[in-house]
Each structure stands twice: as structure tokens, then as C-alpha cells.
Short mmCIF file of C-alpha atoms in Angstrom, two decimals:
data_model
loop_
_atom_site.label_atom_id
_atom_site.label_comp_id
_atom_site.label_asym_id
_atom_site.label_seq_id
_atom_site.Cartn_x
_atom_site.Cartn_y
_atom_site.Cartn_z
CA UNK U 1 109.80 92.91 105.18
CA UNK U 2 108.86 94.45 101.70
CA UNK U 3 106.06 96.09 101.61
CA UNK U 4 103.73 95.56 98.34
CA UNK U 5 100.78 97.20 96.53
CA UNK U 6 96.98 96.67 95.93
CA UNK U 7 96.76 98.90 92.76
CA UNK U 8 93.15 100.10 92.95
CA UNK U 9 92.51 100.53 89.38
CA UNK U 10 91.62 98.33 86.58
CA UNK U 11 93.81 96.89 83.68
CA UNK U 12 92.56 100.33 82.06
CA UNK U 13 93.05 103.13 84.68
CA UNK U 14 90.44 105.48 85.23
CA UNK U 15 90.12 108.67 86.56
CA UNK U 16 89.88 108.75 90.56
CA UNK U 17 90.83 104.95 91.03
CA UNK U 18 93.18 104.42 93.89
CA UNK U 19 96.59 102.18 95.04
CA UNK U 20 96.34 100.67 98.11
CA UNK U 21 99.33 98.88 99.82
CA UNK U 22 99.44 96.60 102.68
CA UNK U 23 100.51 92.89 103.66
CA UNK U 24 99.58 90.21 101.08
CA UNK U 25 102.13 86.99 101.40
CA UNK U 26 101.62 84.70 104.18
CA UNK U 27 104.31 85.30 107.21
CA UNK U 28 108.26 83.52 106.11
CA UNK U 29 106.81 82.83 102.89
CA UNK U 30 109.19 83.40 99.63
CA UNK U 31 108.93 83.73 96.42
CA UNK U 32 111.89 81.91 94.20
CA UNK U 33 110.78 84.83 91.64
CA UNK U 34 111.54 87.38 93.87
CA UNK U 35 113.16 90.72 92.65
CA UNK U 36 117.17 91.05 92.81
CA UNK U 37 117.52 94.75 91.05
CA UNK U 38 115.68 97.20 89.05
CA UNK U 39 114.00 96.10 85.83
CA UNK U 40 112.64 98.26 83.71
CA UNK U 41 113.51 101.52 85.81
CA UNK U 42 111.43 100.08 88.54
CA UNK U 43 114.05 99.41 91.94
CA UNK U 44 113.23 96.17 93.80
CA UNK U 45 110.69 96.07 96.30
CA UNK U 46 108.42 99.09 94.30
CA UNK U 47 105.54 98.79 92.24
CA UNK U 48 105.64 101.02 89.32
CA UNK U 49 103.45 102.43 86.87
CA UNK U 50 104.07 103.12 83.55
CA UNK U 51 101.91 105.03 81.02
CA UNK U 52 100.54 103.33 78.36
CA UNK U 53 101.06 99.20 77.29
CA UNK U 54 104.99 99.63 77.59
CA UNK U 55 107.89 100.27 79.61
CA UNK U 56 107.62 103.42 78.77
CA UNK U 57 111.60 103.78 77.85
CA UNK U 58 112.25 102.08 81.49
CA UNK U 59 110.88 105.69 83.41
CA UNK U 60 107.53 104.57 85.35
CA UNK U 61 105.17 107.41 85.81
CA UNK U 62 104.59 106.46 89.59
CA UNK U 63 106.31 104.26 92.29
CA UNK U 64 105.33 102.65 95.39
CA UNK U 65 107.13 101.32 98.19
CA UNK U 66 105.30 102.05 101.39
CA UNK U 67 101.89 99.78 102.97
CA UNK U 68 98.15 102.37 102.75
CA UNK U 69 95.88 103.19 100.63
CA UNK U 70 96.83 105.74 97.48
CA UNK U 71 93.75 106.94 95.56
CA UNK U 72 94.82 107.61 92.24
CA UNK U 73 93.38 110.80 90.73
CA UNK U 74 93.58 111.72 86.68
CA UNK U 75 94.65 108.31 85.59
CA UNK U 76 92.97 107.55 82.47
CA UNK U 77 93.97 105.41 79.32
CA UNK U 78 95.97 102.04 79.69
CA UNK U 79 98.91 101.76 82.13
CA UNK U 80 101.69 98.80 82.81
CA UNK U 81 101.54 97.92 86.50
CA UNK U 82 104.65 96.02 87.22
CA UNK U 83 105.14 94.17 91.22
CA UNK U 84 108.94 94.79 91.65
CA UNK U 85 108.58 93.54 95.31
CA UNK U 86 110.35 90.96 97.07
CA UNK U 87 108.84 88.23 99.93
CA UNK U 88 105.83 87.01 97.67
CA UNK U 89 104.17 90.26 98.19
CA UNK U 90 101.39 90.70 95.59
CA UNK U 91 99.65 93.38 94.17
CA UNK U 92 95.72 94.04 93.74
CA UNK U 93 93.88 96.51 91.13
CA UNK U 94 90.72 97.56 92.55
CA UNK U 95 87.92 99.80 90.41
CA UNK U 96 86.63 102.07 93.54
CA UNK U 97 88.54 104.79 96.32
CA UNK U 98 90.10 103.23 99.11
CA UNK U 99 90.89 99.68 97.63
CA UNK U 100 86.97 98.78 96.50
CA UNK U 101 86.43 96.21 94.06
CA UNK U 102 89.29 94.33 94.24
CA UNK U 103 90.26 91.74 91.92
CA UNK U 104 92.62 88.80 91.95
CA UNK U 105 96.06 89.21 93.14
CA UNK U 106 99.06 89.83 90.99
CA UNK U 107 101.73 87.60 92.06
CA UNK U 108 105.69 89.23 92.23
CA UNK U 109 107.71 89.41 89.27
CA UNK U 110 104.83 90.03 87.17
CA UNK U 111 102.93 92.61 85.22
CA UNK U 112 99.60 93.44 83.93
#
């Protein structure tokens, strides 16, 4: 099983948001989008941050892999999120420390 990413930030990062990471899709459910290889510098099954509104020259700033909580510290400006994962695993950016004010759930193969 993949694991996936709740970022904990907003479409604008702030400073001290935070990434949390845990179980999202529903158990032997798939996603016909899922991930095959790396797009955009970002290996399947991550979820990668890139600074500013692009690619960034496919090098994120930050990948994630693992389930838990990441608070995100110095973040500011706008940022690409990008769900790399595999299994229907979705991703979450919240506005508060330890995954608080969460909002709706980015689905895989997506970005924001």
C-alpha cells in the first residue's frame, strides 16, 4: 500500500503550516489515474512540492512518501502540490499544525 499526504497548508503556503500523511482511499480501492513513473521530477507514490505556480524545472522543493503528520515551517508564497501516489490515495491541505483545518481532498494524479 502507498502511502499519501494531507498537505497542511493552503493553496498559498504560509509560514508554520504543516503536511500530514496517513490513509485516505477506501481498502482495495483503485484509481484508473493512478501514477506509473515520475512526472515532473516527482517518483510515483510521493507528493511533492514545488516552489512557486510551476514545476519548478521538474526539481520539487520537498517530497513525501511516508503516513504522519509534517508541520511545515518557513513556507511562504505560492507552491505546486502535486499527489504522485498510487491506490486512490488523496492528499489534504490544512491551514493549522498537526493537520487543522483541513479542506477537501485532492484526488491522485492531480495538482493544486
Amino acid at each position: 500500500m502507498r502511502s499519501f499526504v494531507r498537505a497542511a497548508v493552503t493553496v498559498m503556503f504560509t509560514a508554520g503550516a504543516v503536511l500530514a500523511t496517513g490513509a485516505g482511499a477506501q481498502a482495495g480501492a483503485s484509481d484508473t489515474r493512478d501514477a506509473q513513473d515520475t512526472y515532473a521530477g516527482c517518483q510515483s507514490g510521493y507528493v511533492c512540492i514545488y516552489p512557486g505556480a510551476s514545476w519548478n524545472g521538474n526539481r520539487p522543493e520537498a517530497t513525501y512518501f511516508r503516513y504522519g503528520v509534517y508541520n511545515l515551517n518557513n513556507q511562504t508564497g505560492t507552491h505546486r502540490v502535486f499527489n504522485n501516489q498510487t491506490g486512490g490515495a488523496t492528499v489534504q491541505l490544512c491551514t493549522g499544525y498537526d493537520g487543522v483545518g483541513c479542506g477537501e481532498k485532492m484526488p491522485t494524479w492531480t495538482y493544486w
